[in-house]
Amino acid sequence: MVGSQQDEREQAGGRQRLTLVLKQTTLLGGLDEDHLAQLVAQGGRRRFDANQSVFFEGDRATGLHIVLEGRVRVFKTSPRGREQTLMIMGPGEPVGEVAVLSGETYPASAETLDPSETLYIPRQAFLDLVSREPEVAMRLLSALSVRLRSFASLIEDLSLRDVSERLAAHLLALATEGADEEMIDLDVSKSQLSAAVGTVPETLSRAFGQLARAGAIQTRGRKVHI
C-alpha cells in the first residue's frame, strides 16, 4: 500500500514537471496548467535512442510530438536514397503538426540525432485543443509562417548556390547559434551534414577543401575554425 502511494506521488510529480516544461514551449506556452494537465493525461512520453526513427514519410499521421529533450531531424528521401534535411527541431518544438491538422500522411520522415524524449499527443486530442483554444491556433500559424520562410530560404539555397556556398552559409548559421562565433564543434555525422546542405559526403569533402584553400576555415577533426 505504501509503495503504491509512493508510485502515485511520483507519477503525479512527473506529470506536474512535464506540465511546467510544456508551459515553456512555443506552441503551448499560453495555456493554463489545467489545460496542459489534460493534454499530458491524454498523451504519452516516448523515449528514443540516438538515430532512431520517430515516424516515416507516408505513415498515417495519428499524432504529433513535442520535443522535450534532444533533437529531431525532419528529412525527405529520394528514390535513390539521397536525403535532404528540412529542419532540426529542439526542445519545446512540435514535430508532425501539419500532417495532424490536415489528416493526411506525414510528408517527411523524422529521426532523432541524440537520445531524445517527446510528448506524443494523439491527433483528436490536439484538434480538440485547437478548437477550444484560439491562442494555440494563432501560435501554430506563427510557427508555420517561420517554417515557410525557412523553406523559402532552403529552396533559394538549393537553386541558386553551389555546395561550397551552401556549406559556408550553414557553418555561419551554426556559429551564430553557439557561444563561440568562430569555432564550431560539428556534432552530427558527415552524412547528416551532407543532407543538411543538400549534397553527398564526397561532394561535401570537396567543399570543405575549397573553403579551407580559400582561407575561410580551418578544420581540426570535428572542429571548424571560421
Short mmCIF file of C-alpha atoms in Angstrom, two decimals:
data_model
loop_
_atom_site.label_atom_id
_atom_site.label_comp_id
_atom_site.label_asym_id
_atom_site.label_seq_id
_atom_site.Cartn_x
_atom_site.Cartn_y
_atom_site.Cartn_z
CA MET A 1 0.00 0.00 0.00
CA VAL A 2 2.80 2.38 0.93
CA GLY A 3 4.67 1.54 -2.26
CA SER A 4 1.54 2.13 -4.32
CA GLN A 5 1.02 5.55 -2.75
CA GLN A 6 4.65 6.44 -3.38
CA ASP A 7 4.33 5.40 -7.05
CA GLU A 8 1.23 7.55 -7.39
CA ARG A 9 3.02 10.54 -5.86
CA GLU A 10 5.98 10.06 -8.20
CA GLN A 11 3.69 9.81 -11.21
CA ALA A 12 1.81 12.93 -10.14
CA GLY A 13 5.12 14.74 -9.64
CA GLY A 14 6.29 13.64 -13.09
CA ARG A 15 3.08 14.91 -14.70
CA GLN A 16 3.43 18.23 -12.89
CA ARG A 17 7.04 18.64 -14.03
CA LEU A 18 6.01 17.83 -17.60
CA THR A 19 3.23 20.41 -17.38
CA LEU A 20 5.77 23.04 -16.35
CA VAL A 21 8.04 22.06 -19.26
CA LEU A 22 5.17 22.40 -21.73
CA LYS A 23 4.37 25.84 -20.33
CA GLN A 24 7.75 26.98 -21.72
CA THR A 25 7.09 25.70 -25.26
CA THR A 26 6.32 27.97 -28.19
CA LEU A 27 3.11 26.18 -29.12
CA LEU A 28 1.51 25.51 -25.74
CA GLY A 29 3.01 28.23 -23.55
CA GLY A 30 -0.19 30.30 -23.41
CA LEU A 31 -2.33 27.54 -21.88
CA ASP A 32 -3.17 27.40 -18.19
CA GLU A 33 -1.96 24.45 -16.13
CA ASP A 34 -5.35 22.70 -16.10
CA HIS A 35 -5.47 22.51 -19.91
CA LEU A 36 -1.84 21.39 -20.04
CA ALA A 37 -2.51 18.73 -17.43
CA GLN A 38 -5.40 17.39 -19.53
CA LEU A 39 -3.14 17.26 -22.56
CA VAL A 40 -0.45 15.40 -20.60
CA ALA A 41 -3.07 12.91 -19.41
CA GLN A 42 -4.21 12.22 -22.99
CA GLY A 43 -0.69 11.99 -24.38
CA GLY A 44 2.31 9.87 -23.55
CA ARG A 45 6.03 10.36 -23.08
CA ARG A 46 8.20 8.50 -25.56
CA ARG A 47 11.94 7.89 -25.32
CA PHE A 48 14.20 7.35 -28.32
CA ASP A 49 17.81 6.34 -28.76
CA ALA A 50 20.06 8.43 -30.99
CA ASN A 51 19.40 7.90 -34.72
CA GLN A 52 16.06 6.21 -34.04
CA SER A 53 13.05 6.79 -36.28
CA VAL A 54 10.17 8.81 -34.85
CA PHE A 55 7.97 8.32 -37.93
CA PHE A 56 8.39 7.64 -41.63
CA GLU A 57 7.23 9.60 -44.65
CA GLY A 58 3.89 8.15 -45.76
CA ASP A 59 2.89 6.89 -42.31
CA ARG A 60 -0.63 7.83 -41.22
CA ALA A 61 -0.45 10.95 -39.05
CA THR A 62 -2.02 9.67 -35.85
CA GLY A 63 -0.48 12.39 -33.66
CA LEU A 64 2.28 14.94 -33.19
CA HIS A 65 5.35 15.05 -30.97
CA ILE A 66 6.55 17.88 -28.74
CA VAL A 67 10.32 17.56 -28.26
CA LEU A 68 11.18 17.54 -24.54
CA GLU A 69 14.86 16.57 -24.74
CA GLY A 70 17.32 16.03 -27.56
CA ARG A 71 16.96 16.90 -31.24
CA VAL A 72 14.78 15.52 -34.03
CA ARG A 73 15.77 15.78 -37.69
CA VAL A 74 12.98 16.04 -40.30
CA PHE A 75 14.07 14.98 -43.79
CA LYS A 76 13.00 13.81 -47.24
CA THR A 77 14.48 10.82 -49.07
CA SER A 78 14.76 10.46 -52.84
CA PRO A 79 14.01 7.17 -54.65
CA ARG A 80 17.80 6.64 -54.87
CA GLY A 81 18.22 7.06 -51.12
CA ARG A 82 19.64 10.59 -51.08
CA GLU A 83 18.44 12.63 -48.11
CA GLN A 84 17.67 16.32 -47.71
CA THR A 85 17.32 17.67 -44.18
CA LEU A 86 14.38 20.08 -43.93
CA MET A 87 14.74 21.15 -40.30
CA ILE A 88 16.14 20.15 -36.95
CA MET A 89 13.75 20.52 -34.01
CA GLY A 90 14.90 21.02 -30.44
CA PRO A 91 13.23 21.11 -27.01
CA GLY A 92 9.86 22.83 -27.00
CA GLU A 93 9.24 22.48 -30.73
CA PRO A 94 6.45 20.43 -32.37
CA VAL A 95 7.07 17.74 -34.98
CA GLY A 96 4.37 16.44 -37.34
CA GLU A 97 1.70 19.01 -36.57
CA VAL A 98 0.98 19.93 -40.21
CA ALA A 99 0.03 16.38 -41.16
CA VAL A 100 -2.04 16.05 -37.99
CA LEU A 101 -4.05 19.15 -38.91
CA SER A 102 -4.62 18.03 -42.50
CA GLY A 103 -5.45 14.45 -41.52
CA GLU A 104 -3.08 13.10 -44.16
CA THR A 105 0.13 11.11 -44.01
CA TYR A 106 3.42 12.53 -42.75
CA PRO A 107 5.04 14.35 -45.72
CA ALA A 108 8.58 13.65 -44.45
CA SER A 109 10.43 11.33 -42.10
CA ALA A 110 11.76 12.18 -38.65
CA GLU A 111 14.57 10.65 -36.63
CA THR A 112 16.49 11.60 -33.51
CA LEU A 113 20.02 12.97 -33.59
CA ASP A 114 20.57 12.39 -29.86
CA PRO A 115 18.93 10.31 -27.15
CA SER A 116 15.60 12.13 -27.01
CA GLU A 117 12.25 12.30 -25.29
CA THR A 118 8.98 13.60 -26.72
CA LEU A 119 5.41 14.05 -25.60
CA TYR A 120 3.18 12.28 -28.11
CA ILE A 121 -0.24 13.94 -28.47
CA PRO A 122 -2.95 11.97 -30.33
CA ARG A 123 -4.49 13.75 -33.30
CA GLN A 124 -8.00 14.10 -31.90
CA ALA A 125 -6.73 15.48 -28.60
CA PHE A 126 -4.77 18.14 -30.48
CA LEU A 127 -7.70 19.02 -32.76
CA ASP A 128 -9.97 19.38 -29.72
CA LEU A 129 -7.40 21.68 -28.12
CA VAL A 130 -7.12 23.89 -31.22
CA SER A 131 -10.91 24.19 -31.48
CA ARG A 132 -11.18 25.20 -27.80
CA GLU A 133 -8.15 27.48 -27.59
CA PRO A 134 -7.80 30.05 -30.42
CA GLU A 135 -4.44 31.13 -28.98
CA VAL A 136 -2.99 27.72 -29.83
CA ALA A 137 -4.18 28.14 -33.41
CA MET A 138 -2.55 31.58 -33.61
CA ARG A 139 0.73 30.24 -32.20
CA LEU A 140 0.58 27.39 -34.69
CA LEU A 141 0.10 29.83 -37.58
CA SER A 142 3.08 31.82 -36.34
CA ALA A 143 5.25 28.69 -36.18
CA LEU A 144 4.16 27.65 -39.66
CA SER A 145 4.98 31.09 -41.09
CA VAL A 146 8.52 30.79 -39.68
CA ARG A 147 8.90 27.37 -41.29
CA LEU A 148 7.58 28.69 -44.59
CA ARG A 149 10.29 31.36 -44.62
CA SER A 150 12.84 28.68 -43.74
CA PHE A 151 11.69 26.51 -46.65
CA ALA A 152 11.84 29.51 -49.00
CA SER A 153 15.47 30.05 -47.95
CA LEU A 154 16.18 26.35 -48.45
CA ILE A 155 14.76 26.43 -51.97
CA GLU A 156 16.86 29.51 -52.73
CA ASP A 157 20.00 27.80 -51.43
CA LEU A 158 19.45 24.63 -53.43
CA SER A 159 18.55 26.50 -56.61
CA LEU A 160 20.97 29.44 -56.63
CA ARG A 161 24.03 28.48 -54.56
CA ASP A 162 26.70 25.88 -55.18
CA VAL A 163 27.69 23.37 -52.49
CA SER A 164 30.58 25.47 -51.14
CA GLU A 165 28.30 28.48 -50.71
CA ARG A 166 25.64 26.36 -49.03
CA LEU A 167 28.21 24.85 -46.69
CA ALA A 168 29.60 28.28 -45.80
CA ALA A 169 26.11 29.60 -45.04
CA HIS A 170 25.35 26.54 -42.91
CA LEU A 171 28.56 26.89 -40.92
CA LEU A 172 27.88 30.58 -40.31
CA ALA A 173 24.38 29.72 -39.09
CA LEU A 174 25.81 27.13 -36.68
CA ALA A 175 28.37 29.66 -35.45
CA THR A 176 25.71 32.24 -34.61
CA GLU A 177 23.81 29.63 -32.59
CA GLY A 178 26.83 28.73 -30.42
CA ALA A 179 28.72 30.57 -27.71
CA ASP A 180 31.84 30.96 -29.87
CA GLU A 181 31.10 32.52 -33.24
CA GLU A 182 34.49 31.48 -34.65
CA MET A 183 34.71 27.84 -33.51
CA ILE A 184 32.14 25.16 -34.34
CA ASP A 185 32.04 21.64 -32.94
CA LEU A 186 30.24 19.53 -35.54
CA ASP A 187 28.12 17.13 -33.51
CA VAL A 188 26.47 15.40 -36.48
CA SER A 189 27.76 12.71 -38.82
CA LYS A 190 29.17 13.51 -42.24
CA SER A 191 26.11 12.02 -43.93
CA GLN A 192 23.78 14.13 -41.76
CA LEU A 193 25.76 17.28 -42.53
CA SER A 194 25.66 16.40 -46.23
CA ALA A 195 21.89 16.04 -46.05
CA ALA A 196 21.62 19.41 -44.32
CA VAL A 197 23.32 21.21 -47.21
CA GLY A 198 21.72 19.12 -49.95
CA THR A 199 24.65 17.10 -51.24
CA VAL A 200 26.52 13.81 -50.76
CA PRO A 201 29.54 13.15 -48.47
CA GLU A 202 32.08 13.07 -51.33
CA THR A 203 30.99 16.48 -52.62
CA LEU A 204 30.86 17.82 -49.08
CA SER A 205 34.52 16.86 -48.57
CA ARG A 206 35.48 18.79 -51.71
CA ALA A 207 33.51 21.81 -50.49
CA PHE A 208 35.37 21.74 -47.16
CA GLY A 209 38.62 21.62 -49.13
CA GLN A 210 37.63 24.61 -51.27
CA LEU A 211 36.75 26.70 -48.20
CA ALA A 212 39.99 25.71 -46.48
CA ARG A 213 42.12 26.60 -49.53
CA ALA A 214 40.35 29.95 -49.74
CA GLY A 215 41.35 30.65 -46.14
CA ALA A 216 37.73 30.79 -44.94
CA ILE A 217 38.01 27.90 -42.49
CA GLN A 218 40.47 25.64 -40.71
CA THR A 219 39.44 22.13 -39.68
CA ARG A 220 40.78 20.00 -36.84
CA GLY A 221 38.85 16.78 -36.58
CA ARG A 222 35.22 17.68 -35.82
CA LYS A 223 36.10 21.30 -35.01
CA VAL A 224 35.87 24.06 -37.61
CA HIS A 225 37.51 27.43 -37.07
CA ILE A 226 35.99 30.22 -39.16
#
